[in-house]
CSV table of C-alpha atoms in Angstrom, one decimal:
chain,number,residue,atom,x,y,z
X,1,LEU,CA,-25.5,-95.6,51.0
X,2,ASP,CA,-24.5,-95.5,54.6
X,3,GLY,CA,-27.4,-95.8,57.0
X,4,ASN,CA,-29.9,-97.0,54.4
X,5,PRO,CA,-31.4,-100.4,55.4
X,6,ILE,CA,-30.9,-102.1,52.1
X,7,GLY,CA,-30.6,-105.5,53.7
X,8,SER,CA,-29.0,-108.6,52.1
X,9,SER,CA,-31.2,-108.3,49.0
X,10,GLY,CA,-29.9,-104.8,48.3
X,11,ALA,CA,-26.4,-105.9,48.9
X,12,LYS,CA,-26.8,-108.9,46.5
X,13,SER,CA,-28.2,-106.5,43.8
X,14,LEU,CA,-25.2,-104.1,44.3
X,15,ALA,CA,-22.8,-107.1,44.1
X,16,LYS,CA,-23.9,-107.7,40.5
X,17,ASN,CA,-22.8,-104.2,39.5
X,18,LYS,CA,-19.4,-104.7,37.8
X,19,SER,CA,-18.8,-100.9,37.4
X,20,LEU,CA,-18.6,-100.2,41.2
X,21,ILE,CA,-15.1,-99.6,42.5
X,22,HIS,CA,-15.8,-98.0,45.9
X,23,LEU,CA,-18.8,-98.8,48.0
X,24,SER,CA,-19.8,-97.7,51.5
X,25,LEU,CA,-22.6,-99.6,53.3
X,26,ARG,CA,-22.0,-98.7,56.9
X,27,LYS,CA,-25.1,-99.5,59.1
X,28,ALA,CA,-27.0,-100.9,56.0
X,29,GLN,CA,-28.2,-104.1,57.7
X,30,ILE,CA,-26.7,-106.3,55.0
X,31,GLY,CA,-26.0,-109.3,57.2
X,32,ALA,CA,-23.7,-112.3,56.4
X,33,ALA,CA,-25.5,-113.2,53.2
X,34,GLY,CA,-25.1,-109.7,51.8
X,35,ALA,CA,-21.4,-109.6,52.7
X,36,LYS,CA,-20.8,-112.9,51.0
X,37,ALA,CA,-22.3,-111.6,47.8
X,38,LEU,CA,-20.2,-108.4,47.9
X,39,PHE,CA,-17.0,-110.4,48.5
X,40,ALA,CA,-17.7,-112.2,45.2
X,41,ASN,CA,-17.6,-108.9,43.3
X,42,LYS,CA,-14.1,-108.7,41.7
X,43,THR,CA,-14.2,-105.1,40.6
X,44,LEU,CA,-14.6,-103.5,44.1
X,45,LYS,CA,-11.3,-101.9,45.4
X,46,SER,CA,-12.7,-100.5,48.7
X,47,LEU,CA,-15.6,-101.7,50.8
X,48,TYR,CA,-16.9,-100.2,54.0
X,49,LEU,CA,-19.1,-102.5,56.0
X,50,SER,CA,-18.9,-101.4,59.6
X,51,SER,CA,-21.8,-102.0,61.9
X,52,ASN,CA,-23.6,-104.6,59.8
X,53,HIS,CA,-23.7,-107.6,62.3
X,54,LEU,CA,-21.7,-109.8,59.9
X,55,GLY,CA,-20.2,-112.1,62.5
X,56,ASN,CA,-17.7,-114.8,61.6
X,57,GLU,CA,-20.1,-116.2,59.0
X,58,GLY,CA,-20.1,-112.9,57.1
X,59,ILE,CA,-16.4,-112.9,56.5
X,60,GLU,CA,-16.1,-116.5,55.6
X,61,PHE,CA,-15.4,-115.8,51.9
X,62,LEU,CA,-13.4,-112.7,52.3
X,63,ASP,CA,-10.1,-114.5,51.5
X,64,ARG,CA,-11.4,-115.4,48.1
X,65,ASN,CA,-11.5,-111.8,47.0
X,66,GLN,CA,-8.1,-110.6,45.7
X,67,SER,CA,-9.4,-107.2,44.3
X,68,LEU,CA,-10.2,-105.5,47.6
X,69,LYS,CA,-7.4,-103.2,48.7
X,70,LEU,CA,-9.3,-101.6,51.6
X,71,ILE,CA,-12.1,-103.0,53.8
X,72,ASP,CA,-13.7,-101.7,56.9
X,73,LEU,CA,-15.2,-104.4,59.2
X,74,GLU,CA,-15.4,-102.4,62.4
X,75,ASP,CA,-18.2,-103.3,64.9
X,76,ASN,CA,-19.3,-106.6,63.3
X,77,ASN,CA,-19.0,-109.1,66.1
X,78,ILE,CA,-16.1,-110.9,64.5
X,79,GLY,CA,-13.8,-113.0,66.5
């Protein structure tokens, strides 16, 4: 779904899907709220979120997710 502007509402909908294992949402405009919802999904193993303007707020709950083995947060104004 890279490049599709699904926004935070789309990310929240995808986060409810418990059959997803790998998800790529580069440049999908999910924002911090969408990222937080995705980090709550415990079935995802890899998540690509580069270029979504997450900022520090967007990664606030990342440490609560123990299922993710690979995550791409490039170009998200973190730090």
